[in-house]
Amino acid sequence: MKQTVISNSTVQVPPTFEGEDRDYFIALMEHVVQKNPGEPEFHQAVAEVLVSVVPYVNQHTKYKAAKILERLIEPDRTVIFRVSWEDDQRCVQVNRGYRVQFSNAIGPYKGGLRFHPSVSLGTFKFLGFEQIFKNSLTTLPIGAGKGGSDFDPKGKSDHEIMRFCQSFMTELARHIGKDVDVPAGDIGVGAREVSYLFGQYKRLNNRFTGVLTGKGIEFGGSLIRTEATGYGCVYFVQNMLQHSNQSIDGKTVVISGSGNVAQYAAEKAMQLGANVVTLSDSSGFIYEPAGFTQEKLEFVKALKLKGGRIKAYVDQFPSAQYHDGQRPWSIPCDVALPCATQNELDESEAQLLVKNGCIAVGEGANMPVTPEGIHVFLAAKIAYGPGKAANAGGVAISALEMAQNSMRLHWTRDEVETRLHSIMMSIHQQCVAFGSTPGTPYVNYVDGANIAGFRKVADAMMAFGIL
Ligand code: NDP
Ligand code: 2IT
């Protein structure tokens, strides 16, 4: 009988794979699972890329002979360190810090820091691996890394956050640098944390350099960086819709999350005429049937800035309903934007979205849809924009922040937003170039993003020889 799953994992062998593609996929995945036990998110992220890239590599055998895929699935290096700090009760606390420097083939390691109690090494390996292809798609010279800690910022005082960030950076500082590795924010790491981290790096090194992005505007940050991931995600969805002669104007949009990405995805969707009806956090979701307004969104931004729960929204605006412990995917919509976390939209929720008439999905979060959920979207041939493409706007503007820091100048809001717009368009074009089925208007954005992202990095690796 044919092998359909990879040993000791939930990874499925793509049912359409035959012969060489099947053998190579199985060999690579068996290796990944065996060498990286207990890291299911990393296995999932690798499998999602191999689905597209294995057939491509089998057709372009120079990559296979040079073992580019075997090299790409192994991070350049992984750093794990202890972070000790003192809480407000003068008790010593110990957390674990990570930085996975995945690939610097096309530029300095680049990617965010996540502070969340659920993380482990496998989380950062999945995120760092995704970042390789995403950063390549941006058209800018950035390699890939990711890091963070199992520190839980929820309920911590400002002083505790500061002490944690300073201790974390005291160790991380020796591994990063403006031409080496440039971290930024992600879940649990926003403007406040980046500022503490940057301040400590500057103190330790006595150097004012663009070693982090997402900095405050007063000390080297770029305009539009805060908005970039959410805005970029909506631009990408707009591009996908325009490709099939549609528009986001007038569409009903369901969004998960209420953090940085969700807030600005909601803002741009509304600016482009869409009706955004949900936001959520890890406790539940709010449904605003008539749609959010800018004023209501400002309330959410202020609420989340002070660490509030999304539930508090309904006390202020009784027009909305709060659904405790649920995710928003049961609400009928035209467009779904998962903007919270990985694996937050599963097969049955994907089926429900399609049944309710959803025509486009744009991933603001990284890997938010399960493999079975992705299969539902691809089988239904709706416009499904994977995170590597759809949420690349954030890291793209980080790269522009690095450029501005190197030039020691500061671009205007218009200049940066225009560039974001054209970068998202270019990412869309790359997906169309590598994901179209000849003779049909359908674009498989998963294949497009994976293959276009892979090619550039693979060609750089080929040029360097065996490293
Ligand atoms: P924030 O910390 O600002 O917001 C995270 C949001 O997601 C919150 O609403 C949070 O709810 C929710 N959330 C987090 N973890 C979980 C969980 N385990 N289950 C359910 N909900 C959860 O992070 P961002 O908005 O920056 O990041 C959101 C996603 O976007 C992540 O996948 C991130 O990797 C991705 N991303 C971020 C970029 C950026 O520039 N910031 C760039 C590209 C991608 P709660 O408050 O209850 O925890
Ligand atoms: O997942 C991501 O792309 C980010 N969290 C942003 C990374 C960055 O370096 O701006």
PDB file of N, CA and C in Angstrom, residues 187-276:
ATOM      1  N   ILE A 187       3.828  38.977  17.660  1.00  0.00           N
ATOM      2  CA  ILE A 187       2.851  38.876  18.760  1.00  0.00           C
ATOM      3  C   ILE A 187       3.514  39.266  20.089  1.00  0.00           C
ATOM      4  N   GLY A 188       2.878  40.158  20.809  1.00  0.00           N
ATOM      5  CA  GLY A 188       3.362  40.558  22.139  1.00  0.00           C
ATOM      6  C   GLY A 188       4.533  41.519  22.116  1.00  0.00           C
ATOM      7  N   VAL A 189       5.010  41.867  20.942  1.00  0.00           N
ATOM      8  CA  VAL A 189       6.119  42.827  20.828  1.00  0.00           C
ATOM      9  C   VAL A 189       5.679  43.949  19.895  1.00  0.00           C
ATOM     10  N   GLY A 190       5.406  45.093  20.489  1.00  0.00           N
ATOM     11  CA  GLY A 190       4.974  46.267  19.727  1.00  0.00           C
ATOM     12  C   GLY A 190       5.930  47.424  19.977  1.00  0.00           C
ATOM     13  N   ALA A 191       5.430  48.643  19.773  1.00  0.00           N
ATOM     14  CA  ALA A 191       6.290  49.831  19.845  1.00  0.00           C
ATOM     15  C   ALA A 191       6.997  49.941  21.201  1.00  0.00           C
ATOM     16  N   ARG A 192       6.268  49.670  22.280  1.00  0.00           N
ATOM     17  CA  ARG A 192       6.872  49.814  23.608  1.00  0.00           C
ATOM     18  C   ARG A 192       8.045  48.849  23.786  1.00  0.00           C
ATOM     19  N   GLU A 193       7.849  47.599  23.422  1.00  0.00           N
ATOM     20  CA  GLU A 193       8.904  46.594  23.620  1.00  0.00           C
ATOM     21  C   GLU A 193      10.100  46.889  22.708  1.00  0.00           C
ATOM     22  N   VAL A 194       9.821  47.242  21.438  1.00  0.00           N
ATOM     23  CA  VAL A 194      10.928  47.546  20.515  1.00  0.00           C
ATOM     24  C   VAL A 194      11.751  48.716  21.065  1.00  0.00           C
ATOM     25  N   SER A 195      11.081  49.692  21.679  1.00  0.00           N
ATOM     26  CA  SER A 195      11.799  50.845  22.229  1.00  0.00           C
ATOM     27  C   SER A 195      12.715  50.418  23.377  1.00  0.00           C
ATOM     28  N   TYR A 196      12.221  49.596  24.287  1.00  0.00           N
ATOM     29  CA  TYR A 196      13.067  49.123  25.391  1.00  0.00           C
ATOM     30  C   TYR A 196      14.245  48.301  24.854  1.00  0.00           C
ATOM     31  N   LEU A 197      13.962  47.461  23.880  1.00  0.00           N
ATOM     32  CA  LEU A 197      15.014  46.605  23.308  1.00  0.00           C
ATOM     33  C   LEU A 197      16.071  47.457  22.619  1.00  0.00           C
ATOM     34  N   PHE A 198      15.616  48.438  21.844  1.00  0.00           N
ATOM     35  CA  PHE A 198      16.545  49.310  21.110  1.00  0.00           C
ATOM     36  C   PHE A 198      17.393  50.130  22.087  1.00  0.00           C
ATOM     37  N   GLY A 199      16.738  50.663  23.123  1.00  0.00           N
ATOM     38  CA  GLY A 199      17.468  51.463  24.122  1.00  0.00           C
ATOM     39  C   GLY A 199      18.583  50.650  24.756  1.00  0.00           C
ATOM     40  N   GLN A 200      18.300  49.401  25.093  1.00  0.00           N
ATOM     41  CA  GLN A 200      19.306  48.562  25.745  1.00  0.00           C
ATOM     42  C   GLN A 200      20.442  48.214  24.772  1.00  0.00           C
ATOM     43  N   TYR A 201      20.107  47.955  23.517  1.00  0.00           N
ATOM     44  CA  TYR A 201      21.163  47.663  22.533  1.00  0.00           C
ATOM     45  C   TYR A 201      22.094  48.867  22.401  1.00  0.00           C
ATOM     46  N   LYS A 202      21.508  50.044  22.326  1.00  0.00           N
ATOM     47  CA  LYS A 202      22.273  51.287  22.168  1.00  0.00           C
ATOM     48  C   LYS A 202      23.173  51.507  23.390  1.00  0.00           C
ATOM     49  N   ARG A 203      22.644  51.224  24.554  1.00  0.00           N
ATOM     50  CA  ARG A 203      23.446  51.390  25.772  1.00  0.00           C
ATOM     51  C   ARG A 203      24.622  50.416  25.794  1.00  0.00           C
ATOM     52  N   LEU A 204      24.363  49.168  25.407  1.00  0.00           N
ATOM     53  CA  LEU A 204      25.423  48.155  25.464  1.00  0.00           C
ATOM     54  C   LEU A 204      26.531  48.413  24.454  1.00  0.00           C
ATOM     55  N   ASN A 205      26.136  48.908  23.288  1.00  0.00           N
ATOM     56  CA  ASN A 205      27.113  49.025  22.197  1.00  0.00           C
ATOM     57  C   ASN A 205      27.592  50.439  21.947  1.00  0.00           C
ATOM     58  N   ASN A 206      26.972  51.411  22.596  1.00  0.00           N
ATOM     59  CA  ASN A 206      27.297  52.813  22.366  1.00  0.00           C
ATOM     60  C   ASN A 206      27.267  53.150  20.877  1.00  0.00           C
ATOM     61  N   ARG A 207      26.288  52.568  20.185  1.00  0.00           N
ATOM     62  CA  ARG A 207      26.145  52.813  18.741  1.00  0.00           C
ATOM     63  C   ARG A 207      24.681  53.069  18.428  1.00  0.00           C
ATOM     64  N   PHE A 208      24.417  54.094  17.636  1.00  0.00           N
ATOM     65  CA  PHE A 208      23.045  54.351  17.193  1.00  0.00           C
ATOM     66  C   PHE A 208      22.920  53.811  15.775  1.00  0.00           C
ATOM     67  N   THR A 209      22.429  52.575  15.653  1.00  0.00           N
ATOM     68  CA  THR A 209      22.295  51.973  14.318  1.00  0.00           C
ATOM     69  C   THR A 209      20.902  51.367  14.180  1.00  0.00           C
ATOM     70  N   GLY A 210      20.523  51.097  12.947  1.00  0.00           N
ATOM     71  CA  GLY A 210      19.196  50.533  12.683  1.00  0.00           C
ATOM     72  C   GLY A 210      19.154  49.045  12.949  1.00  0.00           C
ATOM     73  N   VAL A 211      19.434  48.642  14.187  1.00  0.00           N
ATOM     74  CA  VAL A 211      19.536  47.221  14.525  1.00  0.00           C
ATOM     75  C   VAL A 211      18.173  46.560  14.762  1.00  0.00           C
ATOM     76  N   LEU A 212      17.157  47.384  14.951  1.00  0.00           N
ATOM     77  CA  LEU A 212      15.781  46.870  15.077  1.00  0.00           C
ATOM     78  C   LEU A 212      14.912  47.711  14.162  1.00  0.00           C
ATOM     79  N   THR A 213      13.800  47.149  13.719  1.00  0.00           N
ATOM     80  CA  THR A 213      12.829  47.974  12.985  1.00  0.00           C
ATOM     81  C   THR A 213      11.506  47.984  13.745  1.00  0.00           C
ATOM     82  N   GLY A 214      10.671  48.973  13.358  1.00  0.00           N
ATOM     83  CA  GLY A 214       9.450  49.206  14.130  1.00  0.00           C
ATOM     84  C   GLY A 214       9.752  50.190  15.259  1.00  0.00           C
ATOM     85  N   LYS A 215      10.853  50.931  15.091  1.00  0.00           N
ATOM     86  CA  LYS A 215      11.262  51.894  16.111  1.00  0.00           C
ATOM     87  C   LYS A 215      10.312  53.098  16.122  1.00  0.00           C
ATOM     88  N   GLY A 216      10.363  53.869  17.218  1.00  0.00           N
ATOM     89  CA  GLY A 216       9.588  55.106  17.285  1.00  0.00           C
ATOM     90  C   GLY A 216      10.066  56.077  16.210  1.00  0.00           C
ATOM     91  N   ILE A 217       9.147  56.917  15.747  1.00  0.00           N
ATOM     92  CA  ILE A 217       9.477  57.843  14.650  1.00  0.00           C
ATOM     93  C   ILE A 217      10.599  58.807  15.075  1.00  0.00           C
ATOM     94  N   GLU A 218      10.651  59.120  16.367  1.00  0.00           N
ATOM     95  CA  GLU A 218      11.659  60.073  16.864  1.00  0.00           C
ATOM     96  C   GLU A 218      13.064  59.488  16.798  1.00  0.00           C
ATOM     97  N   PHE A 219      13.205  58.182  16.793  1.00  0.00           N
ATOM     98  CA  PHE A 219      14.562  57.609  16.824  1.00  0.00           C
ATOM     99  C   PHE A 219      14.769  56.574  15.714  1.00  0.00           C
ATOM    100  N   GLY A 220      14.390  56.983  14.495  1.00  0.00           N
ATOM    101  CA  GLY A 220      14.765  56.178  13.332  1.00  0.00           C
ATOM    102  C   GLY A 220      13.687  55.280  12.777  1.00  0.00           C
ATOM    103  N   GLY A 221      12.490  55.304  13.352  1.00  0.00           N
ATOM    104  CA  GLY A 221      11.409  54.476  12.818  1.00  0.00           C
ATOM    105  C   GLY A 221      10.875  55.035  11.503  1.00  0.00           C
ATOM    106  N   SER A 222      10.228  54.174  10.734  1.00  0.00           N
ATOM    107  CA  SER A 222       9.646  54.616   9.462  1.00  0.00           C
ATOM    108  C   SER A 222       8.152  54.869   9.619  1.00  0.00           C
ATOM    109  N   LEU A 223       7.692  55.927   9.002  1.00  0.00           N
ATOM    110  CA  LEU A 223       6.247  56.123   8.898  1.00  0.00           C
ATOM    111  C   LEU A 223       5.658  54.910   8.179  1.00  0.00           C
ATOM    112  N   ILE A 224       4.422  54.569   8.528  1.00  0.00           N
ATOM    113  CA  ILE A 224       3.667  53.452   7.913  1.00  0.00           C
ATOM    114  C   ILE A 224       4.122  52.064   8.370  1.00  0.00           C
ATOM    115  N   ARG A 225       5.240  51.931   9.122  1.00  0.00           N
ATOM    116  CA  ARG A 225       5.606  50.583   9.572  1.00  0.00           C
ATOM    117  C   ARG A 225       4.517  49.980  10.452  1.00  0.00           C
ATOM    118  N   THR A 226       3.929  50.808  11.344  1.00  0.00           N
ATOM    119  CA  THR A 226       2.880  50.291  12.232  1.00  0.00           C
ATOM    120  C   THR A 226       1.706  49.740  11.429  1.00  0.00           C
ATOM    121  N   GLU A 227       1.343  50.449  10.379  1.00  0.00           N
ATOM    122  CA  GLU A 227       0.167  50.082   9.592  1.00  0.00           C
ATOM    123  C   GLU A 227       0.466  49.000   8.545  1.00  0.00           C
ATOM    124  N   ALA A 228       1.763  48.814   8.220  1.00  0.00           N
ATOM    125  CA  ALA A 228       2.136  48.149   6.961  1.00  0.00           C
ATOM    126  C   ALA A 228       1.604  46.732   6.773  1.00  0.00           C
ATOM    127  N   THR A 229       1.621  45.912   7.825  1.00  0.00           N
ATOM    128  CA  THR A 229       1.210  44.511   7.621  1.00  0.00           C
ATOM    129  C   THR A 229      -0.285  44.453   7.282  1.00  0.00           C
ATOM    130  N   GLY A 230      -1.084  45.148   8.082  1.00  0.00           N
ATOM    131  CA  GLY A 230      -2.534  45.139   7.852  1.00  0.00           C
ATOM    132  C   GLY A 230      -2.916  45.811   6.542  1.00  0.00           C
ATOM    133  N   TYR A 231      -2.334  46.986   6.296  1.00  0.00           N
ATOM    134  CA  TYR A 231      -2.632  47.684   5.027  1.00  0.00           C
ATOM    135  C   TYR A 231      -2.215  46.803   3.840  1.00  0.00           C
ATOM    136  N   GLY A 232      -0.995  46.248   3.947  1.00  0.00           N
ATOM    137  CA  GLY A 232      -0.461  45.446   2.842  1.00  0.00           C
ATOM    138  C   GLY A 232      -1.336  44.241   2.563  1.00  0.00           C
ATOM    139  N   CYS A 233      -1.857  43.635   3.627  1.00  0.00           N
ATOM    140  CA  CYS A 233      -2.705  42.449   3.468  1.00  0.00           C
ATOM    141  C   CYS A 233      -3.963  42.811   2.664  1.00  0.00           C
ATOM    142  N   VAL A 234      -4.532  43.966   2.972  1.00  0.00           N
ATOM    143  CA  VAL A 234      -5.745  44.380   2.247  1.00  0.00           C
ATOM    144  C   VAL A 234      -5.399  44.762   0.799  1.00  0.00           C
ATOM    145  N   TYR A 235      -4.251  45.406   0.592  1.00  0.00           N
ATOM    146  CA  TYR A 235      -3.837  45.688  -0.794  1.00  0.00           C
ATOM    147  C   TYR A 235      -3.709  44.378  -1.582  1.00  0.00           C
ATOM    148  N   PHE A 236      -3.144  43.348  -0.913  1.00  0.00           N
ATOM    149  CA  PHE A 236      -2.966  42.071  -1.602  1.00  0.00           C
ATOM    150  C   PHE A 236      -4.315  41.460  -1.972  1.00  0.00           C
ATOM    151  N   VAL A 237      -5.254  41.506  -1.033  1.00  0.00           N
ATOM    152  CA  VAL A 237      -6.603  40.980  -1.306  1.00  0.00           C
ATOM    153  C   VAL A 237      -7.244  41.780  -2.439  1.00  0.00           C
ATOM    154  N   GLN A 238      -7.052  43.097  -2.406  1.00  0.00           N
ATOM    155  CA  GLN A 238      -7.599  43.943  -3.481  1.00  0.00           C
ATOM    156  C   GLN A 238      -7.016  43.521  -4.835  1.00  0.00           C
ATOM    157  N   ASN A 239      -5.702  43.221  -4.843  1.00  0.00           N
ATOM    158  CA  ASN A 239      -5.072  42.747  -6.080  1.00  0.00           C
ATOM    159  C   ASN A 239      -5.665  41.420  -6.551  1.00  0.00           C
ATOM    160  N   MET A 240      -5.880  40.516  -5.597  1.00  0.00           N
ATOM    161  CA  MET A 240      -6.453  39.210  -5.973  1.00  0.00           C
ATOM    162  C   MET A 240      -7.854  39.403  -6.549  1.00  0.00           C
ATOM    163  N   LEU A 241      -8.636  40.278  -5.902  1.00  0.00           N
ATOM    164  CA  LEU A 241     -10.012  40.489  -6.382  1.00  0.00           C
ATOM    165  C   LEU A 241     -10.002  41.159  -7.759  1.00  0.00           C
ATOM    166  N   GLN A 242      -9.115  42.145  -7.927  1.00  0.00           N
ATOM    167  CA  GLN A 242      -9.054  42.830  -9.223  1.00  0.00           C
ATOM    168  C   GLN A 242      -8.656  41.871 -10.339  1.00  0.00           C
ATOM    169  N   HIS A 243      -7.836  40.884  -9.978  1.00  0.00           N
ATOM    170  CA  HIS A 243      -7.414  39.891 -10.976  1.00  0.00           C
ATOM    171  C   HIS A 243      -8.614  39.138 -11.554  1.00  0.00           C
ATOM    172  N   SER A 244      -9.697  39.033 -10.759  1.00  0.00           N
ATOM    173  CA  SER A 244     -10.917  38.407 -11.306  1.00  0.00           C
ATOM    174  C   SER A 244     -12.029  39.455 -11.461  1.00  0.00           C
ATOM    175  N   ASN A 245     -11.582  40.681 -11.784  1.00  0.00           N
ATOM    176  CA  ASN A 245     -12.515  41.780 -12.089  1.00  0.00           C
ATOM    177  C   ASN A 245     -13.503  42.083 -10.966  1.00  0.00           C
ATOM    178  N   GLN A 246     -13.024  41.970  -9.733  1.00  0.00           N
ATOM    179  CA  GLN A 246     -13.874  42.340  -8.599  1.00  0.00           C
ATOM    180  C   GLN A 246     -13.153  43.403  -7.772  1.00  0.00           C
ATOM    181  N   SER A 247     -13.817  43.855  -6.697  1.00  0.00           N
ATOM    182  CA  SER A 247     -13.210  44.879  -5.860  1.00  0.00           C
ATOM    183  C   SER A 247     -13.622  44.637  -4.418  1.00  0.00           C
ATOM    184  N   ILE A 248     -12.844  45.163  -3.489  1.00  0.00           N
ATOM    185  CA  ILE A 248     -13.188  44.984  -2.070  1.00  0.00           C
ATOM    186  C   ILE A 248     -14.279  45.962  -1.642  1.00  0.00           C
ATOM    187  N   ASP A 249     -14.498  46.982  -2.454  1.00  0.00           N
ATOM    188  CA  ASP A 249     -15.525  47.985  -2.157  1.00  0.00           C
ATOM    189  C   ASP A 249     -16.888  47.293  -1.986  1.00  0.00           C
ATOM    190  N   GLY A 250     -17.534  47.556  -0.854  1.00  0.00           N
ATOM    191  CA  GLY A 250     -18.870  47.006  -0.616  1.00  0.00           C
ATOM    192  C   GLY A 250     -18.878  45.585  -0.080  1.00  0.00           C
ATOM    193  N   LYS A 251     -17.713  44.966   0.049  1.00  0.00           N
ATOM    194  CA  LYS A 251     -17.669  43.571   0.525  1.00  0.00           C
ATOM    195  C   LYS A 251     -17.765  43.512   2.055  1.00  0.00           C
ATOM    196  N   THR A 252     -18.330  42.413   2.552  1.00  0.00           N
ATOM    197  CA  THR A 252     -18.369  42.160   3.992  1.00  0.00           C
ATOM    198  C   THR A 252     -17.107  41.389   4.378  1.00  0.00           C
ATOM    199  N   VAL A 253     -16.402  41.921   5.383  1.00  0.00           N
ATOM    200  CA  VAL A 253     -15.102  41.348   5.748  1.00  0.00           C
ATOM    201  C   VAL A 253     -15.127  40.876   7.202  1.00  0.00           C
ATOM    202  N   VAL A 254     -14.682  39.639   7.408  1.00  0.00           N
ATOM    203  CA  VAL A 254     -14.564  39.074   8.751  1.00  0.00           C
ATOM    204  C   VAL A 254     -13.074  38.990   9.102  1.00  0.00           C
ATOM    205  N   ILE A 255     -12.718  39.553  10.257  1.00  0.00           N
ATOM    206  CA  ILE A 255     -11.304  39.595  10.674  1.00  0.00           C
ATOM    207  C   ILE A 255     -11.183  38.945  12.042  1.00  0.00           C
ATOM    208  N   SER A 256     -10.119  38.127  12.223  1.00  0.00           N
ATOM    209  CA  SER A 256      -9.808  37.617  13.563  1.00  0.00           C
ATOM    210  C   SER A 256      -8.625  38.402  14.109  1.00  0.00           C
ATOM    211  N   GLY A 257      -8.494  38.407  15.449  1.00  0.00           N
ATOM    212  CA  GLY A 257      -7.445  39.192  16.101  1.00  0.00           C
ATOM    213  C   GLY A 257      -7.916  40.615  16.325  1.00  0.00           C
ATOM    214  N   SER A 258      -7.198  41.309  17.189  1.00  0.00           N
ATOM    215  CA  SER A 258      -7.484  42.726  17.420  1.00  0.00           C
ATOM    216  C   SER A 258      -6.189  43.443  17.765  1.00  0.00           C
ATOM    217  N   GLY A 259      -5.068  42.835  17.384  1.00  0.00           N
ATOM    218  CA  GLY A 259      -3.764  43.435  17.630  1.00  0.00           C
ATOM    219  C   GLY A 259      -3.335  44.290  16.452  1.00  0.00           C
ATOM    220  N   ASN A 260      -2.030  44.442  16.323  1.00  0.00           N
ATOM    221  CA  ASN A 260      -1.485  45.338  15.290  1.00  0.00           C
ATOM    222  C   ASN A 260      -2.016  45.017  13.891  1.00  0.00           C
ATOM    223  N   VAL A 261      -1.904  43.759  13.478  1.00  0.00           N
ATOM    224  CA  VAL A 261      -2.245  43.410  12.091  1.00  0.00           C
ATOM    225  C   VAL A 261      -3.754  43.554  11.854  1.00  0.00           C
ATOM    226  N   ALA A 262      -4.545  43.039  12.792  1.00  0.00           N
ATOM    227  CA  ALA A 262      -6.005  43.087  12.637  1.00  0.00           C
ATOM    228  C   ALA A 262      -6.507  44.531  12.583  1.00  0.00           C
ATOM    229  N   GLN A 263      -5.988  45.382  13.455  1.00  0.00           N
ATOM    230  CA  GLN A 263      -6.471  46.774  13.521  1.00  0.00           C
ATOM    231  C   GLN A 263      -6.272  47.504  12.188  1.00  0.00           C
ATOM    232  N   TYR A 264      -5.072  47.323  11.604  1.00  0.00           N
ATOM    233  CA  TYR A 264      -4.799  48.090  10.387  1.00  0.00           C
ATOM    234  C   TYR A 264      -5.343  47.407   9.128  1.00  0.00           C
ATOM    235  N   ALA A 265      -5.573  46.097   9.216  1.00  0.00           N
ATOM    236  CA  ALA A 265      -6.299  45.443   8.116  1.00  0.00           C
ATOM    237  C   ALA A 265      -7.731  45.992   8.100  1.00  0.00           C
ATOM    238  N   ALA A 266      -8.323  46.102   9.290  1.00  0.00           N
ATOM    239  CA  ALA A 266      -9.689  46.636   9.385  1.00  0.00           C
ATOM    240  C   ALA A 266      -9.727  48.083   8.860  1.00  0.00           C
ATOM    241  N   GLU A 267      -8.741  48.870   9.267  1.00  0.00           N
ATOM    242  CA  GLU A 267      -8.734  50.293   8.868  1.00  0.00           C
ATOM    243  C   GLU A 267      -8.665  50.442   7.346  1.00  0.00           C
ATOM    244  N   LYS A 268      -7.737  49.704   6.722  1.00  0.00           N
ATOM    245  CA  LYS A 268      -7.590  49.854   5.248  1.00  0.00           C
ATOM    246  C   LYS A 268      -8.808  49.289   4.523  1.00  0.00           C
ATOM    247  N   ALA A 269      -9.331  48.161   5.011  1.00  0.00           N
ATOM    248  CA  ALA A 269     -10.517  47.588   4.350  1.00  0.00           C
ATOM    249  C   ALA A 269     -11.662  48.597   4.392  1.00  0.00           C
ATOM    250  N   MET A 270     -11.828  49.258   5.535  1.00  0.00           N
ATOM    251  CA  MET A 270     -12.895  50.261   5.655  1.00  0.00           C
ATOM    252  C   MET A 270     -12.628  51.446   4.727  1.00  0.00           C
ATOM    253  N   GLN A 271     -11.385  51.901   4.684  1.00  0.00           N
ATOM    254  CA  GLN A 271     -11.045  53.024   3.785  1.00  0.00           C
ATOM    255  C   GLN A 271     -11.355  52.695   2.329  1.00  0.00           C
ATOM    256  N   LEU A 272     -11.241  51.398   1.982  1.00  0.00           N
ATOM    257  CA  LEU A 272     -11.505  50.998   0.588  1.00  0.00           C
ATOM    258  C   LEU A 272     -12.971  50.601   0.376  1.00  0.00           C
ATOM    259  N   GLY A 273     -13.811  50.913   1.365  1.00  0.00           N
ATOM    260  CA  GLY A 273     -15.256  50.754   1.163  1.00  0.00           C
ATOM    261  C   GLY A 273     -15.847  49.451   1.641  1.00  0.00           C
ATOM    262  N   ALA A 274     -15.046  48.629   2.345  1.00  0.00           N
ATOM    263  CA  ALA A 274     -15.581  47.348   2.827  1.00  0.00           C
ATOM    264  C   ALA A 274     -16.302  47.535   4.158  1.00  0.00           C
ATOM    265  N   ASN A 275     -17.121  46.557   4.490  1.00  0.00           N
ATOM    266  CA  ASN A 275     -17.845  46.568   5.758  1.00  0.00           C
ATOM    267  C   ASN A 275     -17.214  45.500   6.652  1.00  0.00           C
ATOM    268  N   VAL A 276     -16.438  45.941   7.645  1.00  0.00           N
ATOM    269  CA  VAL A 276     -15.750  44.999   8.536  1.00  0.00           C
ATOM    270  C   VAL A 276     -16.667  44.703   9.718  1.00  0.00           C
TER     271      VAL A 276
END
